[in-house]
Coordinates of C-alpha atoms and ligand atoms in Angstrom, one line a residue:
M10 CA 3.0 18.2 -1.3
R11 CA 1.0 17.1 1.6
A12 CA -2.0 14.8 1.2
W13 CA -4.8 14.3 3.8
S14 CA -5.1 12.0 6.7
S15 CA -6.3 8.5 5.9
P16 CA -8.9 6.9 8.3
D17 CA -7.9 3.6 9.9
V18 CA -8.7 0.7 8.0
P19 CA -9.8 -2.3 10.3
Q20 CA -7.9 -5.5 9.9
L21 CA -10.3 -8.2 8.7
T22 CA -10.1 -11.7 9.9
A23 CA -11.6 -13.0 6.5
S24 CA -9.3 -12.4 3.3
G25 CA -10.8 -11.2 0.0
P26 CA -10.2 -13.0 -3.4
A27 CA -7.8 -11.7 -6.0
V28 CA -8.9 -8.7 -7.6
R29 CA -10.2 -8.4 -11.0
I30 CA -10.4 -5.0 -12.8
H31 CA -12.0 -3.9 -16.3
D32 CA -8.9 -2.8 -18.5
T33 CA -9.8 -0.5 -21.1
T34 CA -7.0 -1.7 -23.2
T35 CA -8.3 -5.2 -23.4
G36 CA -11.8 -4.3 -23.1
G37 CA -12.5 -6.9 -20.6
P38 CA -11.6 -8.0 -17.0
V39 CA -8.2 -8.7 -16.0
L40 CA -6.6 -10.3 -12.9
T41 CA -4.3 -7.9 -11.2
R42 CA -1.2 -9.6 -10.1
P43 CA 0.8 -7.3 -7.9
E44 CA 4.4 -8.2 -7.3
G45 CA 5.3 -6.7 -4.0
P46 CA 3.0 -3.7 -3.2
A47 CA 0.2 -3.3 -5.7
R48 CA 1.1 0.0 -7.5
L49 CA -1.7 2.5 -8.2
Y50 CA -1.5 5.7 -10.0
V51 CA -4.8 7.8 -10.2
C52 CA -4.9 11.1 -12.1
G53 CA -5.6 14.0 -9.6
I54 CA -7.5 17.3 -9.8
T55 CA -6.9 20.5 -11.7
P56 CA -7.4 22.7 -8.7
Y57 CA -9.4 25.6 -10.2
D58 CA -12.8 24.9 -8.6
A59 CA -14.2 22.7 -5.9
T60 CA -14.7 18.9 -6.0
H61 CA -18.0 18.0 -7.5
M62 CA -19.7 14.7 -7.3
G63 CA -18.1 13.5 -10.6
H64 CA -14.7 13.9 -9.1
A65 CA -15.8 12.3 -5.8
A66 CA -17.2 9.2 -7.9
T67 CA -14.0 8.8 -9.7
Y68 CA -11.7 9.1 -6.5
L69 CA -14.1 6.7 -4.6
A70 CA -13.9 4.1 -7.5
F71 CA -10.3 3.9 -7.1
D72 CA -10.5 4.0 -3.2
L73 CA -12.4 0.5 -3.6
L74 CA -9.6 -0.7 -5.6
N75 CA -7.1 0.3 -2.9
R76 CA -9.4 -1.4 -0.2
A77 CA -10.0 -4.5 -2.5
W78 CA -6.2 -5.1 -2.7
R79 CA -5.8 -4.5 1.0
S80 CA -8.5 -6.9 1.7
A81 CA -6.7 -9.4 -0.5
G82 CA -3.6 -9.0 1.6
H83 CA -1.6 -6.6 -0.5
E84 CA 0.2 -3.6 0.4
V85 CA -0.7 -0.7 -1.8
S86 CA 1.6 2.0 -3.0
Y87 CA -0.7 4.8 -4.3
V88 CA 0.4 8.0 -6.1
Q89 CA -1.8 10.9 -7.2
N90 CA -0.9 14.2 -8.8
V91 CA -2.2 17.7 -8.6
T92 CA -2.3 19.5 -11.9
D93 CA -1.2 22.8 -10.1
V94 CA -0.2 24.6 -13.4
D95 CA -2.2 24.2 -16.6
D96 CA -4.3 26.5 -19.0
P97 CA -7.8 26.0 -17.2
L98 CA -6.4 27.1 -13.9
L99 CA -4.4 30.0 -15.2
E100 CA -7.7 31.1 -17.1
R101 CA -9.9 30.9 -14.1
A102 CA -7.5 32.7 -11.8
D103 CA -7.3 35.4 -14.5
K104 CA -11.1 35.6 -14.7
V105 CA -11.7 35.9 -11.0
N106 CA -8.6 38.1 -10.7
I107 CA -6.8 35.9 -8.0
D108 CA -3.2 34.8 -8.0
W109 CA -3.2 31.1 -9.6
V110 CA -0.8 30.0 -6.7
E111 CA -3.4 31.0 -4.1
L112 CA -6.4 29.5 -6.4
A113 CA -4.6 26.1 -6.6
E114 CA -3.8 26.0 -2.8
R115 CA -7.3 27.0 -2.0
E116 CA -9.1 24.4 -4.0
T117 CA -6.5 21.6 -3.3
E118 CA -7.1 22.3 0.4
L119 CA -10.9 22.0 -0.2
F120 CA -10.3 18.6 -2.0
R121 CA -8.3 17.3 0.8
Q122 CA -11.1 18.2 3.1
D123 CA -13.7 16.6 0.9
M124 CA -11.7 13.3 0.5
Q125 CA -11.1 13.0 4.3
A126 CA -14.7 13.6 4.8
L127 CA -15.7 10.9 2.5
R128 CA -13.0 8.5 4.0
V129 CA -11.2 8.2 0.8
L130 CA -7.6 6.5 1.6
A131 CA -5.0 9.1 1.0
P132 CA -2.1 8.6 -1.5
D133 CA 1.3 7.7 -0.2
H134 CA 2.8 10.4 -2.5
Y135 CA 0.7 13.4 -3.4
I136 CA 2.6 15.3 -6.2
G137 CA 2.2 18.7 -7.7
A138 CA 3.1 19.5 -11.3
V139 CA 5.0 22.5 -10.3
E140 CA 7.3 20.5 -7.9
S141 CA 7.8 17.9 -10.7
I142 CA 9.2 20.2 -13.3
P143 CA 12.8 18.8 -13.0
L144 CA 11.1 15.3 -13.6
V145 CA 9.2 16.7 -16.7
I146 CA 12.5 18.2 -17.9
D147 CA 14.3 15.0 -17.7
L148 CA 11.7 13.1 -19.4
I149 CA 11.4 15.7 -22.4
T150 CA 15.2 15.4 -22.7
R151 CA 15.1 11.7 -22.9
L152 CA 12.4 12.0 -25.6
L153 CA 14.4 14.5 -27.4
E154 CA 17.3 12.0 -27.5
R155 CA 15.0 9.6 -29.2
G156 CA 13.8 12.1 -31.7
A157 CA 10.2 12.0 -30.4
V158 CA 10.0 15.7 -29.7
Y159 CA 10.2 18.5 -32.0
Q160 CA 10.0 22.4 -31.9
V161 CA 7.2 24.7 -33.1
E162 CA 8.3 28.3 -32.4
T163 CA 9.2 28.2 -28.6
D164 CA 7.0 25.2 -27.8
L165 CA 8.0 21.6 -27.8
Y166 CA 5.7 18.7 -29.1
Y167 CA 5.6 15.0 -28.6
S168 CA 5.4 13.2 -31.9
V169 CA 2.7 10.4 -31.7
T170 CA 4.3 8.6 -34.7
A171 CA 7.3 7.9 -32.5
D172 CA 5.1 5.3 -30.7
P173 CA 4.4 2.2 -32.6
D174 CA 1.7 1.2 -30.2
F175 CA -0.1 4.6 -30.5
G176 CA -3.6 4.0 -29.9
G177 CA -3.0 0.9 -27.8
V178 CA -4.4 2.2 -24.6
S179 CA -7.7 3.6 -25.9
G180 CA -8.1 1.4 -29.1
W181 CA -9.6 4.3 -30.7
T182 CA -9.5 5.0 -34.5
R183 CA -7.9 8.3 -35.8
D184 CA -11.2 9.7 -36.5
E185 CA -12.5 9.2 -32.9
M186 CA -9.2 10.8 -31.7
L187 CA -9.6 13.8 -33.9
R188 CA -13.1 14.3 -33.0
V189 CA -12.2 14.9 -29.2
F190 CA -8.6 16.1 -29.1
G191 CA -9.5 19.7 -29.6
E192 CA -12.0 19.6 -26.7
R193 CA -9.6 18.0 -24.3
G194 CA -6.7 20.2 -24.2
G195 CA -5.4 19.4 -27.6
D196 CA -4.7 21.9 -30.5
P197 CA -5.2 19.9 -33.7
D198 CA -4.9 23.1 -35.9
R199 CA -1.8 24.5 -34.6
E200 CA 0.4 25.4 -37.6
G201 CA 3.8 23.8 -37.9
K202 CA 2.8 20.5 -36.1
R203 CA 3.7 17.2 -37.8
D204 CA 0.6 15.7 -37.1
P205 CA -2.6 17.2 -35.7
L206 CA -2.5 14.7 -32.8
D207 CA 0.9 15.7 -31.5
C208 CA 0.6 17.1 -28.1
I209 CA 2.5 19.9 -26.4
V210 CA 5.2 18.9 -23.7
W211 CA 6.8 22.3 -23.1
R212 CA 5.0 25.4 -23.6
G213 CA 7.4 28.4 -24.2
E214 CA 7.1 31.4 -21.9
R215 CA 4.1 33.6 -22.9
E216 CA 3.6 37.2 -21.4
G217 CA 1.6 37.0 -18.1
E218 CA 1.9 33.2 -17.6
P219 CA 4.3 31.7 -14.9
S220 CA 7.4 30.0 -16.4
W221 CA 10.3 28.1 -15.4
D222 CA 13.9 27.7 -16.7
S223 CA 14.8 24.6 -18.7
P224 CA 17.4 23.6 -21.4
F225 CA 14.6 24.3 -24.0
G226 CA 14.0 27.8 -22.7
P227 CA 11.7 29.3 -20.2
G228 CA 8.2 27.7 -20.3
R229 CA 6.1 25.3 -18.3
P230 CA 5.1 21.6 -18.6
G231 CA 2.3 20.1 -20.9
W232 CA -0.3 18.1 -19.3
H233 CA 0.2 14.7 -20.3
I234 CA 4.0 14.7 -19.6
E235 CA 3.3 15.5 -16.0
C236 CA 1.5 12.3 -15.2
A237 CA 4.1 10.4 -17.2
A238 CA 7.0 11.9 -15.4
I239 CA 5.4 11.6 -11.9
A240 CA 4.1 7.9 -12.3
T241 CA 7.3 6.6 -13.5
E242 CA 9.5 8.4 -10.9
H243 CA 7.3 7.4 -7.9
L244 CA 6.1 3.8 -8.9
G245 CA 8.4 2.6 -11.7
A246 CA 7.6 1.1 -14.9
G247 CA 5.0 -1.5 -15.2
F248 CA 3.0 -0.5 -12.4
D249 CA -0.5 -2.1 -11.8
V250 CA -3.2 0.2 -12.6
Q251 CA -3.6 3.8 -13.8
G252 CA -6.9 5.1 -13.1
G253 CA -9.2 8.0 -14.0
G254 CA -12.5 9.1 -15.4
S255 CA -13.5 7.9 -18.9
D256 CA -12.8 11.4 -20.3
L257 CA -9.0 10.9 -19.7
I258 CA -9.0 7.6 -22.0
F259 CA -8.0 9.7 -25.0
P260 CA -5.8 11.7 -25.2
H261 CA -4.5 11.8 -21.6
H262 CA -3.9 8.2 -20.8
E263 CA -2.9 7.5 -24.4
M264 CA -0.2 10.1 -24.4
C265 CA 1.0 9.5 -20.8
A266 CA 1.7 5.7 -21.8
G267 CA 3.2 6.8 -25.3
E268 CA 5.6 9.3 -23.7
A269 CA 6.8 7.1 -21.0
Q270 CA 7.2 4.2 -23.4
V271 CA 9.0 5.9 -25.9
A272 CA 11.3 7.3 -23.4
D273 CA 12.0 3.8 -21.8
P274 CA 11.6 1.2 -24.7
G275 CA 10.5 -2.2 -23.8
Q276 CA 9.0 -1.2 -20.6
R277 CA 5.1 -0.7 -20.2
F278 CA 3.8 2.2 -18.7
A279 CA 0.8 0.6 -16.7
R280 CA -0.2 -2.9 -16.9
A281 CA -4.0 -2.0 -16.9
Y282 CA -5.9 1.2 -17.5
A283 CA -9.1 1.6 -15.5
H284 CA -11.9 4.1 -16.1
A285 CA -14.7 5.5 -14.1
G286 CA -18.1 6.3 -15.7
M287 CA -19.1 10.0 -16.0
V288 CA -21.5 11.6 -13.6
A289 CA -24.1 14.0 -15.1
Y290 CA -26.3 16.6 -13.6
D291 CA -29.2 18.5 -15.4
G292 CA -28.9 16.3 -18.5
E293 CA -25.1 16.9 -19.0
K294 CA -21.9 15.6 -17.9
M295 CA -21.0 17.5 -14.6
S296 CA -18.0 19.7 -15.4
K297 CA -16.3 22.7 -14.2
S298 CA -16.5 24.3 -17.5
K299 CA -20.2 23.9 -18.1
G300 CA -21.0 25.0 -14.3
N301 CA -23.7 22.3 -13.7
L302 CA -22.1 21.2 -10.3
V303 CA -23.0 19.6 -7.0
F304 CA -20.2 20.2 -4.6
V305 CA -19.1 17.9 -1.9
S306 CA -18.1 20.8 0.2
A307 CA -21.4 22.5 -0.2
L308 CA -23.4 19.4 1.0
R309 CA -20.9 19.0 3.7
H310 CA -21.7 22.6 4.8
S311 CA -25.4 22.0 5.0
D312 CA -24.7 19.3 7.4
V313 CA -25.2 16.4 5.1
D314 CA -24.0 13.1 6.4
P315 CA -20.6 12.3 4.4
M316 CA -21.5 8.5 4.6
A317 CA -24.7 9.2 2.9
I318 CA -23.1 10.9 0.1
R319 CA -20.5 8.0 -0.1
L320 CA -23.6 5.8 -0.1
V321 CA -25.0 7.4 -3.3
L322 CA -21.9 7.1 -5.1
L323 CA -21.2 3.4 -4.1
R324 CA -24.9 2.5 -5.4
H325 CA -23.7 3.1 -8.8
H326 CA -21.3 0.7 -10.5
Y327 CA -18.0 2.7 -10.9
R328 CA -17.9 2.1 -14.8
S329 CA -21.5 3.3 -15.5
D330 CA -22.5 6.7 -16.4
W331 CA -25.4 8.2 -14.3
E332 CA -27.0 11.3 -13.2
W333 CA -27.0 12.8 -9.8
T334 CA -30.4 13.7 -8.3
D335 CA -31.2 15.0 -4.9
D336 CA -33.7 12.1 -4.4
Q337 CA -30.9 9.9 -4.4
L338 CA -29.2 11.5 -1.5
W339 CA -32.3 11.7 0.7
N340 CA -32.8 8.0 0.0
A341 CA -29.3 7.3 1.2
V342 CA -29.8 9.4 4.3
D343 CA -32.8 7.2 5.2
T344 CA -30.7 4.0 4.4
V345 CA -27.8 5.0 6.6
D346 CA -30.3 5.5 9.3
L347 CA -31.7 2.2 9.0
W348 CA -28.5 0.3 8.8
R349 CA -27.1 2.2 11.9
K350 CA -30.3 1.1 13.6
A351 CA -29.5 -2.7 12.6
L352 CA -25.8 -2.3 13.6
S353 CA -26.9 -0.9 17.1
L354 CA -28.5 -4.5 18.0
G355 CA -25.2 -6.1 18.5
A356 CA -26.7 -9.5 17.6
G357 CA -28.2 -10.1 14.2
A358 CA -28.5 -12.4 11.1
P359 CA -25.3 -14.5 10.4
A360 CA -22.4 -12.2 9.4
A361 CA -20.2 -14.6 7.7
P362 CA -22.2 -14.9 4.4
V363 CA -22.4 -10.8 4.1
V364 CA -18.9 -10.5 4.8
S365 CA -17.7 -13.1 2.1
A366 CA -20.4 -11.6 -0.3
V367 CA -19.0 -7.9 0.2
L368 CA -15.4 -9.2 -0.5
T369 CA -16.3 -11.2 -3.5
A370 CA -18.3 -8.4 -5.1
L371 CA -15.6 -5.9 -4.4
A372 CA -13.0 -8.3 -6.0
D373 CA -15.1 -8.6 -9.0
D374 CA -14.4 -5.5 -10.7
L375 CA -15.3 -3.3 -7.7
D376 CA -19.0 -4.5 -7.7
A377 CA -20.2 -2.1 -5.0
P378 CA -23.8 -2.2 -5.8
T379 CA -23.9 -6.1 -5.5
A380 CA -22.0 -5.8 -2.2
L381 CA -24.7 -3.3 -1.0
V382 CA -27.5 -5.6 -2.0
A383 CA -25.9 -8.2 0.4
V384 CA -25.7 -5.7 3.1
Q385 CA -29.4 -4.6 2.7
E386 CA -30.5 -8.3 3.0
W387 CA -28.6 -8.7 6.2
V388 CA -30.3 -5.6 7.4
A389 CA -33.7 -6.7 6.4
S390 CA -33.2 -10.3 8.2
T391 CA -31.8 -8.5 11.3
L392 CA -34.6 -6.2 11.7
G393 CA -37.2 -8.5 10.6
D394 CA -39.7 -7.4 7.9
T395 CA -42.6 -8.9 6.0
E396 CA -40.6 -10.5 3.5
H397 CA -37.8 -11.9 6.0
G398 CA -40.4 -12.8 8.7
L399 CA -39.1 -12.3 12.3
A400 CA -36.0 -10.6 13.3
D401 CA -32.9 -12.8 13.2
A402 CA -30.5 -12.5 16.2
S403 CA -28.9 -16.0 15.8
D404 CA -25.3 -14.5 15.4
P405 CA -24.3 -12.7 18.7
D406 CA -21.3 -10.6 17.1
A407 CA -23.0 -10.1 13.8
A408 CA -23.0 -6.1 13.9
A409 CA -19.3 -6.0 14.8
A410 CA -18.3 -8.1 11.9
V411 CA -20.7 -6.3 9.6
R412 CA -19.8 -2.9 10.7
Q413 CA -16.0 -4.0 10.1
V414 CA -16.5 -5.1 6.6
L415 CA -18.4 -2.0 5.6
D416 CA -15.5 0.1 7.0
A417 CA -12.7 -1.7 5.6
A418 CA -14.0 -2.8 2.3
L419 CA -16.7 0.1 1.5
G420 CA -15.3 2.9 3.5
L421 CA -18.7 3.3 5.2
A422 CA -18.1 3.9 8.9
L423 CA -21.6 3.4 10.5
Ligands
5CA20 N1 -5.8 17.0 -13.6 C1 -6.3 16.1 -14.7 C2 -5.8 14.7 -14.6 S1 -4.1 14.4 -14.5 C3 -8.0 16.1 -14.5 O1 -8.5 15.6 -15.4 N2 -8.4 17.0 -13.5 S2 -9.9 17.2 -13.4 O2 -10.0 18.0 -12.2 O3 -10.5 17.9 -14.7 O4 -10.6 15.9 -13.2 C4 -10.3 15.0 -12.1 C5 -10.7 13.8 -12.2 O5 -12.1 13.6 -12.2 C6 -10.5 13.0 -13.5 O6 -10.2 11.6 -13.3 C7 -11.6 13.0 -14.4 O7 -11.9 12.0 -15.3 C8 -12.8 12.9 -13.3 N3 -14.1 13.5 -13.6 C9 -14.3 14.8 -14.1 N4 -15.5 15.2 -14.4 C10 -16.2 14.1 -14.0 C11 -17.5 13.7 -14.1 N5 -18.5 14.3 -14.4 N6 -17.9 12.3 -13.7 C12 -16.8 11.5 -13.2 N7 -15.6 11.7 -13.2 C13 -15.2 13.1 -13.5
ZN21 ZN1 -3.3 12.6 -15.2

């Protein structure tokens, strides 16, 4: 499927340090060591509603990883999926009485426009679940051959006990898993399952639902097997990072890894699993099902500068949970104005230290808030204020260098 157009990334003269990222599996920072291009898989949207700030924050987090790798001199091979057939999409289409294909296409297009406005680099491969059905069928076939898939009526389930490392991605206990499985697309109470945590990989045809032919009868793919199949096909085994919001730690990323690793023993799925915090609004996690949403597109249509939206998101460390408030947006609008003013002067306080501070902070687990403090200090010194005394114009080319690192590393084009 078509992605969106990437903004140009300025080529920096300075090179950033090697990139560390917090790995959920080890619970600490790990040094990424890409061999050849850095390989990144980020779970994409289920396109049944518009992009909200929670989605935007998560995609921006991994955009920072993409940019940090590039700043460190790596090429990046980036894959993202679109869950363009799944229960929530079909349910919404039914509810609002619109064709599910049309709904998915419409919301995917809106997402592309939102990502482009926010200057998020596009994936090299943007892959839908529907177009991946042959890959899914192939992966299920391999799991069947290994005895890791069994039938319940017309559905097929993946057996979590087939994976000796089950639980290795999340590090969760069975109780913790059972507590959320039902809320996150699982069906712990389905009769006939061998283990309540087993997850569906092929859902046999139901009246009124779309279905595709397969050796296991007509039906459609389950959710986790979709990302397992797409990531291994387009990135190969042992890719560098799988990313998503923290609500994907379990079951989604646990099951993706299990299914891929059982089908291909001895190969790791991803080397590290990185998760962004949850954005709340009105006291609760922002979610399509709860409806407490702030849409990127709604702000764009009311002429809010996308760079101010991007700045709000960058001001929160990607791993923290936080709550969106409109005040933060108005504050960021003022900051963007102020920074543009400083950058319009041409000369300014020395740029080299701020360039280095931004690249160092970014390579240290994508610490955008620390990077932004360095930029703010440069702006204050350049414009002069009570704390910094007189305006500093000692570096004649400062603005060009600061503008460049803001654009390349943080995606802020000012
Ligand atoms: N299609 C699947 C992934 S394969 C999916 O989870 N789609 S989604 O549309 O529900 O979410 C897309 C991404 O946004 C996921 O990484 C999810 O973790 C993230 N996300 C959803 N809600 C929030 C939120 N409130 N804050 C931060 N990230 C969120
Ligand atoms: Zn996914």
